Amino acid sequence: MYLCILIRLFTFKHITMDSSYTFLKAAIELADENISQQGGGPFGAVVVKEGKIVARAVNTVTTGNDPTAHAEVNAIRTACRTLQTFDLSGCEIYCSCEPCPMCLAAIYWARIEKIYYAGTRFDAQQAGFDDSFIYEELEKPVPERKIPICQQLGDEGAKPLRRWATTDDKTHY
Amino acid sequence: MYLCILIRLFTFKHITMDSSYTFLKAAIELADENISQQGGGPFGAVVVKEGKIVARAVNTVTTGNDPTAHAEVNAIRTACRTLQTFDLSGCEIYCSCEPCPMCLAAIYWARIEKIYYAGTRFDAQQAGFDDSFIYEELEKPVPERKIPICQQLGDEGAKPLRRWATTDDKTHY
């Protein structure tokens, strides 16, 4: 029995690592192709559900005039269109590079359950991207940040949220 | 001369605060309308350039099956389409509620220069939204976070970024 458990554990680990390498390599290949095709930044991502890729995407910030069109965000949007849902529970995301704070939070909102990535925010920084800088900014107290943030009309701003809380006919997310 | 400076300071402050109230109220109104129209979450945002609104948007997460379609992200996408750029330097954003980490980082990527908001992440939390939870998650060390994050193939992942750094024919962002 112990041998059986050992074999199952080894096989499971082997298959899992094998699959995660395959999906991560697919994301890295997308990133590389995006440079050749001048499609945008050198980033790729795939979303996987039950062992199958449900979305592949690259960064299209500059070609699509959309600063939010990172590979991960594009992959999430594509996966949601394909699966016709705003909830990617049961999915994993494979990213050629560590997700920036925007993409990481988008992954949380999408309810994705596991993140794999290859390159780091520091590799991205060396290539001229702001990922690492934005992580640092979010860690700073608000008054020390580069972009000034000003709160006004707090009572009025809370009203729609209070109204939402007491509204029955709504879709939660 | 001192009187003149005082008058200018007062007038400038008066106009600025007046304008910011007007734009912020427009964002709050959008949030409120979005509840009535069952358009998605109770959030609105406007992007302003040189004193004029260039984009108005609401949250469309549930109606558009897009977990990234927060009001701020939608407003950034709309402003970029209108102005045909991925760089919103010179713009301000007015949000009915404090931007979540996804939207805050999106604002950084878009190069928006000032953020105004009304309701807080805690108001959002009381209405059932995860903004505050996601802020807390991003502050935690990676192994303590709810969503597991796994790095693999670091060398392979860094390659597209190194290739990008030495590529001449590219558009920076």
mmCIF file of C-alpha atoms in Angstrom:
data_model
loop_
_atom_site.group_PDB
_atom_site.id
_atom_site.type_symbol
_atom_site.label_atom_id
_atom_site.label_comp_id
_atom_site.label_asym_id
_atom_site.label_seq_id
_atom_site.Cartn_x
_atom_site.Cartn_y
_atom_site.Cartn_z
ATOM 1 C CA MET A 1 0.000 0.000 0.000
ATOM 2 C CA TYR A 2 2.810 2.391 0.931
ATOM 3 C CA LEU A 3 4.469 1.654 -2.415
ATOM 4 C CA CYS A 4 1.171 2.428 -4.138
ATOM 5 C CA ILE A 5 0.875 5.764 -2.319
ATOM 6 C CA LEU A 6 4.490 6.582 -3.152
ATOM 7 C CA ILE A 7 3.951 5.778 -6.836
ATOM 8 C CA ARG A 8 0.770 7.885 -6.906
ATOM 9 C CA LEU A 9 2.463 10.795 -5.183
ATOM 10 C CA PHE A 10 5.430 10.628 -7.564
ATOM 11 C CA THR A 11 3.203 10.291 -10.624
ATOM 12 C CA PHE A 12 0.936 13.129 -9.505
ATOM 13 C CA LYS A 13 3.874 15.402 -8.822
ATOM 14 C CA HIS A 14 5.498 14.415 -12.107
ATOM 15 C CA ILE A 15 2.353 15.046 -14.154
ATOM 16 C CA THR A 16 1.638 18.330 -12.384
ATOM 17 C CA MET A 17 5.126 19.688 -12.837
ATOM 18 C CA ASP A 18 5.199 18.493 -16.447
ATOM 19 C CA SER A 19 1.888 20.217 -17.209
ATOM 20 C CA SER A 20 2.822 23.420 -15.447
ATOM 21 C CA TYR A 21 6.089 23.548 -17.430
ATOM 22 C CA THR A 22 4.154 23.031 -20.674
ATOM 23 C CA PHE A 23 1.671 25.815 -19.948
ATOM 24 C CA LEU A 24 4.369 28.175 -18.703
ATOM 25 C CA LYS A 25 6.433 27.527 -21.833
ATOM 26 C CA ALA A 26 3.354 28.335 -23.926
ATOM 27 C CA ALA A 27 3.087 31.696 -22.118
ATOM 28 C CA ILE A 28 6.817 32.409 -22.647
ATOM 29 C CA GLU A 29 6.520 31.515 -26.333
ATOM 30 C CA LEU A 30 3.619 33.971 -26.687
ATOM 31 C CA ALA A 31 5.774 36.684 -25.074
ATOM 32 C CA ASP A 32 8.597 35.986 -27.500
ATOM 33 C CA GLU A 33 6.311 35.919 -30.551
ATOM 34 C CA ASN A 34 4.833 39.258 -29.474
ATOM 35 C CA ILE A 35 8.253 40.881 -29.892
ATOM 36 C CA SER A 36 8.653 39.424 -33.393
ATOM 37 C CA GLN A 37 5.157 40.507 -34.385
ATOM 38 C CA GLN A 38 5.447 43.957 -32.784
ATOM 39 C CA GLY A 39 2.217 43.268 -30.944
ATOM 40 C CA GLY A 40 3.094 45.120 -27.740
ATOM 41 C CA GLY A 41 5.201 44.401 -24.634
ATOM 42 C CA PRO A 42 7.101 41.095 -24.289
ATOM 43 C CA PHE A 43 4.525 39.345 -22.148
ATOM 44 C CA GLY A 44 2.247 36.335 -22.617
ATOM 45 C CA ALA A 45 -0.267 34.473 -20.452
ATOM 46 C CA VAL A 46 -2.553 31.464 -20.672
ATOM 47 C CA VAL A 47 -5.556 30.502 -18.556
ATOM 48 C CA VAL A 48 -6.052 26.792 -17.920
ATOM 49 C CA LYS A 49 -9.159 24.967 -16.708
ATOM 50 C CA GLU A 50 -9.195 21.230 -15.971
ATOM 51 C CA GLY A 51 -5.877 20.729 -17.763
ATOM 52 C CA LYS A 52 -6.905 22.564 -20.943
ATOM 53 C CA ILE A 53 -5.965 26.029 -22.168
ATOM 54 C CA VAL A 54 -9.102 28.183 -22.363
ATOM 55 C CA ALA A 55 -7.345 31.471 -23.220
ATOM 56 C CA ARG A 56 -4.020 32.606 -24.684
ATOM 57 C CA ALA A 57 -3.087 36.281 -24.766
ATOM 58 C CA VAL A 58 -0.285 38.765 -25.227
ATOM 59 C CA ASN A 59 0.266 42.334 -24.133
ATOM 60 C CA THR A 60 -1.463 44.783 -26.515
ATOM 61 C CA VAL A 61 -0.976 48.080 -24.649
ATOM 62 C CA THR A 62 0.630 50.006 -27.493
ATOM 63 C CA THR A 63 -1.098 48.374 -30.465
ATOM 64 C CA GLY A 64 -4.563 48.616 -28.875
ATOM 65 C CA ASN A 65 -4.112 51.980 -27.127
ATOM 66 C CA ASP A 66 -5.085 50.381 -23.826
ATOM 67 C CA PRO A 67 -2.729 50.672 -20.832
ATOM 68 C CA THR A 68 -4.728 47.954 -19.051
ATOM 69 C CA ALA A 69 -4.222 45.418 -21.861
ATOM 70 C CA HIS A 70 -1.504 43.408 -20.152
ATOM 71 C CA ALA A 71 -1.220 39.739 -21.136
ATOM 72 C CA GLU A 72 -2.875 38.552 -17.904
ATOM 73 C CA VAL A 73 -5.794 40.995 -18.176
ATOM 74 C CA ASN A 74 -6.283 40.053 -21.847
ATOM 75 C CA ALA A 75 -6.138 36.343 -20.944
ATOM 76 C CA ILE A 76 -8.726 36.817 -18.167
ATOM 77 C CA ARG A 77 -11.051 38.738 -20.498
ATOM 78 C CA THR A 78 -10.684 36.098 -23.223
ATOM 79 C CA ALA A 79 -11.256 33.217 -20.789
ATOM 80 C CA CYS A 80 -14.392 34.956 -19.453
ATOM 81 C CA ARG A 81 -15.721 35.486 -22.994
ATOM 82 C CA THR A 82 -15.027 31.842 -23.848
ATOM 83 C CA LEU A 83 -16.560 30.427 -20.669
ATOM 84 C CA GLN A 84 -19.297 33.107 -20.539
ATOM 85 C CA THR A 85 -18.717 33.958 -16.908
ATOM 86 C CA PHE A 86 -17.055 36.617 -14.759
ATOM 87 C CA ASP A 87 -15.911 33.954 -12.281
ATOM 88 C CA LEU A 88 -12.847 31.880 -13.200
ATOM 89 C CA SER A 89 -12.959 29.650 -10.112
ATOM 90 C CA GLY A 90 -11.256 26.352 -10.935
ATOM 91 C CA CYS A 91 -8.806 28.047 -13.325
ATOM 92 C CA GLU A 92 -5.042 28.611 -13.143
ATOM 93 C CA ILE A 93 -3.061 31.327 -14.881
ATOM 94 C CA TYR A 94 0.422 30.903 -16.352
ATOM 95 C CA CYS A 95 2.318 34.142 -16.934
ATOM 96 C CA SER A 96 5.617 34.619 -18.783
ATOM 97 C CA CYS A 97 6.498 37.214 -16.124
ATOM 98 C CA GLU A 98 5.430 37.920 -12.540
ATOM 99 C CA PRO A 99 2.050 39.708 -12.624
ATOM 100 C CA CYS A 100 2.170 43.448 -11.864
ATOM 101 C CA PRO A 101 -0.143 44.716 -9.066
ATOM 102 C CA MET A 102 -2.895 45.489 -11.612
ATOM 103 C CA CYS A 103 -2.795 41.943 -12.999
ATOM 104 C CA LEU A 104 -2.419 40.350 -9.562
ATOM 105 C CA ALA A 105 -5.512 42.152 -8.296
ATOM 106 C CA ALA A 106 -7.357 41.290 -11.539
ATOM 107 C CA ILE A 107 -6.531 37.620 -10.840
ATOM 108 C CA TYR A 108 -8.087 37.975 -7.387
ATOM 109 C CA TRP A 109 -11.223 39.610 -8.807
ATOM 110 C CA ALA A 110 -11.477 36.800 -11.392
ATOM 111 C CA ARG A 111 -11.281 34.163 -8.590
ATOM 112 C CA ILE A 112 -8.431 32.334 -10.350
ATOM 113 C CA GLU A 113 -7.051 29.718 -7.958
ATOM 114 C CA LYS A 114 -3.343 29.412 -8.732
ATOM 115 C CA ILE A 115 -0.681 31.565 -10.362
ATOM 116 C CA TYR A 116 2.472 30.332 -12.106
ATOM 117 C CA TYR A 117 5.028 32.760 -13.472
ATOM 118 C CA ALA A 118 8.543 32.606 -14.965
ATOM 119 C CA GLY A 119 10.429 35.953 -15.237
ATOM 120 C CA THR A 120 10.381 38.306 -12.255
ATOM 121 C CA ARG A 121 9.398 41.942 -11.668
ATOM 122 C CA PHE A 122 13.136 42.674 -11.509
ATOM 123 C CA ASP A 123 13.721 41.137 -14.967
ATOM 124 C CA ALA A 124 10.861 43.390 -16.159
ATOM 125 C CA GLN A 125 12.444 46.396 -14.452
ATOM 126 C CA GLN A 126 15.757 45.773 -16.233
ATOM 127 C CA ALA A 127 13.844 45.730 -19.525
ATOM 128 C CA GLY A 128 12.402 49.178 -18.739
ATOM 129 C CA PHE A 129 8.996 48.314 -17.256
ATOM 130 C CA ASP A 130 7.439 49.892 -14.156
ATOM 131 C CA ASP A 131 6.174 46.713 -12.418
ATOM 132 C CA SER A 132 8.648 46.951 -9.558
ATOM 133 C CA PHE A 133 8.124 50.729 -9.188
ATOM 134 C CA ILE A 134 4.323 50.308 -8.939
ATOM 135 C CA TYR A 135 4.748 47.562 -6.298
ATOM 136 C CA GLU A 136 6.903 50.009 -4.296
ATOM 137 C CA GLU A 137 4.365 52.816 -4.732
ATOM 138 C CA LEU A 138 1.503 50.698 -3.394
ATOM 139 C CA GLU A 139 3.558 49.932 -0.289
ATOM 140 C CA LYS A 140 4.138 53.629 0.495
ATOM 141 C CA PRO A 141 1.847 55.752 2.677
ATOM 142 C CA VAL A 142 -0.532 57.713 0.415
ATOM 143 C CA PRO A 143 1.091 61.161 0.987
ATOM 144 C CA GLU A 144 4.479 59.800 -0.160
ATOM 145 C CA ARG A 145 3.239 58.411 -3.462
ATOM 146 C CA LYS A 146 4.047 59.912 -6.864
ATOM 147 C CA ILE A 147 0.402 60.344 -7.907
ATOM 148 C CA PRO A 148 -1.504 62.622 -5.494
ATOM 149 C CA ILE A 149 -4.699 61.106 -4.106
ATOM 150 C CA CYS A 150 -7.418 63.314 -2.690
ATOM 151 C CA GLN A 151 -10.589 62.225 -0.885
ATOM 152 C CA GLN A 152 -13.637 64.473 -0.969
ATOM 153 C CA LEU A 153 -17.409 64.102 -0.527
ATOM 154 C CA GLY A 154 -17.023 60.943 1.573
ATOM 155 C CA ASP A 155 -20.664 60.916 2.737
ATOM 156 C CA GLU A 156 -22.039 61.337 -0.767
ATOM 157 C CA GLY A 157 -19.638 58.681 -2.101
ATOM 158 C CA ALA A 158 -20.793 56.135 0.478
ATOM 159 C CA LYS A 159 -24.468 56.542 -0.507
ATOM 160 C CA PRO A 160 -24.511 54.353 -3.659
ATOM 161 C CA LEU A 161 -22.663 51.636 -1.688
ATOM 162 C CA ARG A 162 -25.220 51.768 1.118
ATOM 163 C CA ARG A 163 -28.030 51.707 -1.456
ATOM 164 C CA TRP A 164 -26.412 48.652 -3.129
ATOM 165 C CA ALA A 165 -26.195 46.835 0.213
ATOM 166 C CA THR A 166 -29.950 47.143 0.702
ATOM 167 C CA THR A 167 -30.930 46.408 -2.923
ATOM 168 C CA ASP A 168 -32.305 42.906 -3.498
ATOM 169 C CA ASP A 169 -32.256 42.776 -7.281
ATOM 170 C CA LYS A 170 -28.517 42.641 -7.975
ATOM 171 C CA THR A 171 -25.790 40.277 -9.169
ATOM 172 C CA HIS A 172 -22.962 39.783 -6.666
ATOM 173 C CA TYR A 173 -19.369 39.383 -7.847
ATOM 174 C CA MET B 1 0.133 93.335 -4.876
ATOM 175 C CA TYR B 2 -0.450 91.185 -1.764
ATOM 176 C CA LEU B 3 -4.184 91.684 -2.127
ATOM 177 C CA CYS B 4 -3.918 90.622 -5.761
ATOM 178 C CA ILE B 5 -2.022 87.449 -4.811
ATOM 179 C CA LEU B 6 -4.557 86.700 -2.077
ATOM 180 C CA ILE B 7 -7.442 87.150 -4.484
ATOM 181 C CA ARG B 8 -5.761 84.906 -7.083
ATOM 182 C CA LEU B 9 -4.991 82.240 -4.512
ATOM 183 C CA PHE B 10 -8.533 82.323 -3.206
ATOM 184 C CA THR B 11 -10.039 82.296 -6.709
ATOM 185 C CA PHE B 12 -7.744 79.472 -7.872
ATOM 186 C CA LYS B 13 -8.533 77.376 -4.818
ATOM 187 C CA HIS B 14 -12.221 78.144 -5.165
ATOM 188 C CA ILE B 15 -12.345 77.177 -8.850
ATOM 189 C CA THR B 16 -10.293 74.023 -8.322
ATOM 190 C CA MET B 17 -12.358 72.760 -5.432
ATOM 191 C CA ASP B 18 -15.556 73.657 -7.258
ATOM 192 C CA SER B 19 -14.467 71.728 -10.363
ATOM 193 C CA SER B 20 -13.284 68.708 -8.427
ATOM 194 C CA TYR B 21 -16.623 68.591 -6.587
ATOM 195 C CA THR B 22 -18.489 68.785 -9.891
ATOM 196 C CA PHE B 23 -16.501 65.947 -11.477
ATOM 197 C CA LEU B 24 -16.671 63.814 -8.350
ATOM 198 C CA LYS B 25 -20.430 64.318 -8.166
ATOM 199 C CA ALA B 26 -20.681 63.205 -11.803
ATOM 200 C CA ALA B 27 -18.837 59.987 -10.874
ATOM 201 C CA ILE B 28 -21.113 59.396 -7.854
ATOM 202 C CA GLU B 29 -24.191 60.001 -10.020
ATOM 203 C CA LEU B 30 -22.955 57.397 -12.509
ATOM 204 C CA ALA B 31 -22.526 54.913 -9.647
ATOM 205 C CA ASP B 32 -26.053 55.543 -8.465
ATOM 206 C CA GLU B 33 -27.541 55.275 -11.970
ATOM 207 C CA ASN B 34 -25.735 51.967 -12.451
ATOM 208 C CA ILE B 35 -27.732 50.474 -9.564
ATOM 209 C CA SER B 36 -31.023 51.685 -11.061
ATOM 210 C CA GLN B 37 -30.085 50.362 -14.509
ATOM 211 C CA GLN B 38 -28.701 47.040 -13.194
ATOM 212 C CA GLY B 39 -25.506 47.736 -15.130
ATOM 213 C CA GLY B 40 -23.092 46.174 -12.639
ATOM 214 C CA GLY B 41 -21.478 47.222 -9.350
ATOM 215 C CA PRO B 42 -22.302 50.622 -7.778
ATOM 216 C CA PHE B 43 -19.239 52.432 -9.062
ATOM 217 C CA GLY B 44 -18.626 55.284 -11.503
ATOM 218 C CA ALA B 45 -15.590 57.203 -12.746
ATOM 219 C CA VAL B 46 -14.772 60.081 -15.069
ATOM 220 C CA VAL B 47 -11.480 61.062 -16.683
ATOM 221 C CA VAL B 48 -10.847 64.777 -17.093
ATOM 222 C CA LYS B 49 -8.330 66.560 -19.320
ATOM 223 C CA GLU B 50 -7.842 70.323 -19.288
ATOM 224 C CA GLY B 51 -11.054 70.831 -17.339
ATOM 225 C CA LYS B 52 -13.219 68.724 -19.655
ATOM 226 C CA ILE B 53 -14.626 65.229 -19.177
ATOM 227 C CA VAL B 54 -13.123 62.916 -21.825
ATOM 228 C CA ALA B 55 -14.593 59.659 -20.471
ATOM 229 C CA ARG B 56 -17.464 58.564 -18.239
ATOM 230 C CA ALA B 57 -17.818 54.947 -17.182
ATOM 231 C CA VAL B 58 -19.524 52.565 -14.794
ATOM 232 C CA ASN B 59 -18.695 49.109 -13.511
ATOM 233 C CA THR B 60 -19.787 46.416 -16.011
ATOM 234 C CA VAL B 61 -18.264 43.295 -14.406
ATOM 235 C CA THR B 62 -21.433 41.225 -14.281
ATOM 236 C CA THR B 63 -23.224 42.553 -17.361
ATOM 237 C CA GLY B 64 -20.113 42.270 -19.554
ATOM 238 C CA ASN B 65 -18.674 39.076 -18.039
ATOM 239 C CA ASP B 66 -15.414 40.895 -17.400
ATOM 240 C CA PRO B 67 -13.967 40.945 -13.859
ATOM 241 C CA THR B 68 -11.541 43.701 -14.939
ATOM 242 C CA ALA B 69 -14.355 46.030 -16.045
ATOM 243 C CA HIS B 70 -14.330 48.267 -12.981
ATOM 244 C CA ALA B 71 -15.482 51.859 -13.516
ATOM 245 C CA GLU B 72 -11.914 53.224 -13.414
ATOM 246 C CA VAL B 73 -10.569 50.638 -15.889
ATOM 247 C CA ASN B 74 -13.536 51.261 -18.209
ATOM 248 C CA ALA B 75 -12.995 55.031 -17.927
ATOM 249 C CA ILE B 76 -9.291 54.638 -18.763
ATOM 250 C CA ARG B 77 -10.104 52.419 -21.770
ATOM 251 C CA THR B 78 -12.728 54.900 -23.004
ATOM 252 C CA ALA B 79 -10.445 57.920 -22.505
ATOM 253 C CA CYS B 80 -7.660 56.159 -24.414
ATOM 254 C CA ARG B 81 -10.015 55.308 -27.288
ATOM 255 C CA THR B 82 -11.270 58.910 -27.392
ATOM 256 C CA LEU B 83 -7.821 60.481 -27.259
ATOM 257 C CA GLN B 84 -6.218 57.696 -29.343
ATOM 258 C CA THR B 85 -3.334 57.152 -26.978
ATOM 259 C CA PHE B 86 -2.190 54.743 -24.281
ATOM 260 C CA ASP B 87 -0.729 57.644 -22.265
ATOM 261 C CA LEU B 88 -3.148 59.777 -20.239
ATOM 262 C CA SER B 89 -0.531 62.239 -18.965
ATOM 263 C CA GLY B 90 -2.237 65.529 -18.167
ATOM 264 C CA CYS B 91 -5.438 63.767 -17.091
ATOM 265 C CA GLU B 92 -7.135 63.384 -13.703
ATOM 266 C CA ILE B 93 -9.526 60.650 -12.653
ATOM 267 C CA TYR B 94 -12.551 61.099 -10.387
ATOM 268 C CA CYS B 95 -13.865 57.902 -8.791
ATOM 269 C CA SER B 96 -17.092 57.436 -6.825
ATOM 270 C CA CYS B 97 -15.110 55.099 -4.541
ATOM 271 C CA GLU B 98 -11.444 54.611 -3.624
ATOM 272 C CA PRO B 99 -9.757 52.681 -6.454
ATOM 273 C CA CYS B 100 -8.984 49.021 -5.685
ATOM 274 C CA PRO B 101 -5.362 47.873 -6.203
ATOM 275 C CA MET B 102 -6.160 46.797 -9.798
ATOM 276 C CA CYS B 103 -7.549 50.222 -10.663
ATOM 277 C CA LEU B 104 -4.844 52.087 -8.754
ATOM 278 C CA ALA B 105 -2.109 50.250 -10.662
ATOM 279 C CA ALA B 106 -4.036 50.783 -13.933
ATOM 280 C CA ILE B 107 -4.013 54.519 -13.157
ATOM 281 C CA TYR B 108 -0.221 54.365 -12.756
ATOM 282 C CA TRP B 109 0.188 52.483 -16.053
ATOM 283 C CA ALA B 110 -2.054 55.064 -17.765
ATOM 284 C CA ARG B 111 0.154 57.919 -16.408
ATOM 285 C CA ILE B 112 -2.874 59.744 -14.967
ATOM 286 C CA GLU B 113 -1.614 62.591 -12.791
ATOM 287 C CA LYS B 114 -4.148 62.992 -9.997
ATOM 288 C CA ILE B 115 -6.791 60.850 -8.320
ATOM 289 C CA TYR B 116 -9.929 62.077 -6.554
ATOM 290 C CA TYR B 117 -12.279 59.671 -4.827
ATOM 291 C CA ALA B 118 -15.350 59.861 -2.555
ATOM 292 C CA GLY B 119 -16.357 56.578 -0.816
ATOM 293 C CA THR B 120 -13.653 54.470 0.817
ATOM 294 C CA ARG B 121 -12.492 50.846 0.536
ATOM 295 C CA PHE B 122 -14.204 50.310 3.905
ATOM 296 C CA ASP B 123 -17.544 51.594 2.573
ATOM 297 C CA ALA B 124 -17.048 49.128 -0.321
ATOM 298 C CA GLN B 125 -16.238 46.326 2.128
ATOM 299 C CA GLN B 126 -19.444 46.976 4.056
ATOM 300 C CA ALA B 127 -21.365 46.681 0.786
ATOM 301 C CA GLY B 128 -19.789 43.240 0.176
ATOM 302 C CA PHE B 129 -16.848 44.069 -2.111
ATOM 303 C CA ASP B 130 -13.306 42.664 -1.799
ATOM 304 C CA ASP B 131 -11.322 45.897 -2.263
ATOM 305 C CA SER B 132 -10.077 45.980 1.308
ATOM 306 C CA PHE B 133 -9.331 42.228 1.332
ATOM 307 C CA ILE B 134 -7.240 42.513 -1.855
ATOM 308 C CA TYR B 135 -5.296 45.461 -0.396
ATOM 309 C CA GLU B 136 -4.531 43.283 2.651
ATOM 310 C CA GLU B 137 -3.516 40.331 0.458
ATOM 311 C CA LEU B 138 -1.010 42.417 -1.517
ATOM 312 C CA GLU B 139 0.599 43.516 1.742
ATOM 313 C CA LYS B 140 1.158 39.922 2.911
ATOM 314 C CA PRO B 141 4.285 37.881 2.197
ATOM 315 C CA VAL B 142 3.624 35.631 -0.838
ATOM 316 C CA PRO B 143 3.439 32.331 1.107
ATOM 317 C CA GLU B 144 0.702 33.731 3.365
ATOM 318 C CA ARG B 145 -1.603 34.811 0.543
ATOM 319 C CA LYS B 146 -4.882 33.096 -0.333
ATOM 320 C CA ILE B 147 -3.933 32.420 -3.967
ATOM 321 C CA PRO B 148 -0.796 30.255 -4.241
ATOM 322 C CA ILE B 149 1.936 31.724 -6.444
ATOM 323 C CA CYS B 150 4.622 29.508 -7.908
ATOM 324 C CA GLN B 151 7.719 30.586 -9.841
ATOM 325 C CA GLN B 152 9.264 28.194 -12.365
ATOM 326 C CA LEU B 153 11.508 28.452 -15.447
ATOM 327 C CA GLY B 154 13.017 31.763 -14.302
ATOM 328 C CA ASP B 155 15.824 31.731 -16.882
ATOM 329 C CA GLU B 156 13.495 30.979 -19.781
ATOM 330 C CA GLY B 157 11.042 33.614 -18.569
ATOM 331 C CA ALA B 158 13.734 36.308 -18.474
ATOM 332 C CA LYS B 159 14.743 35.674 -22.111
ATOM 333 C CA PRO B 160 11.926 37.621 -23.867
ATOM 334 C CA LEU B 161 12.594 40.541 -21.505
ATOM 335 C CA ARG B 162 16.324 40.513 -22.325
ATOM 336 C CA ARG B 163 15.485 40.271 -26.042
ATOM 337 C CA TRP B 164 13.098 43.237 -25.700
ATOM 338 C CA ALA B 165 15.791 45.318 -23.973
ATOM 339 C CA THR B 166 18.113 44.899 -26.972
ATOM 340 C CA THR B 167 15.414 45.304 -29.652
ATOM 341 C CA ASP B 168 15.471 48.686 -31.410
ATOM 342 C CA ASP B 169 12.151 48.518 -33.256
ATOM 343 C CA LYS B 170 9.674 48.766 -30.370
ATOM 344 C CA THR B 171 7.189 51.169 -28.792
ATOM 345 C CA HIS B 172 7.931 51.963 -25.158
ATOM 346 C CA TYR B 173 5.119 52.429 -22.649
#
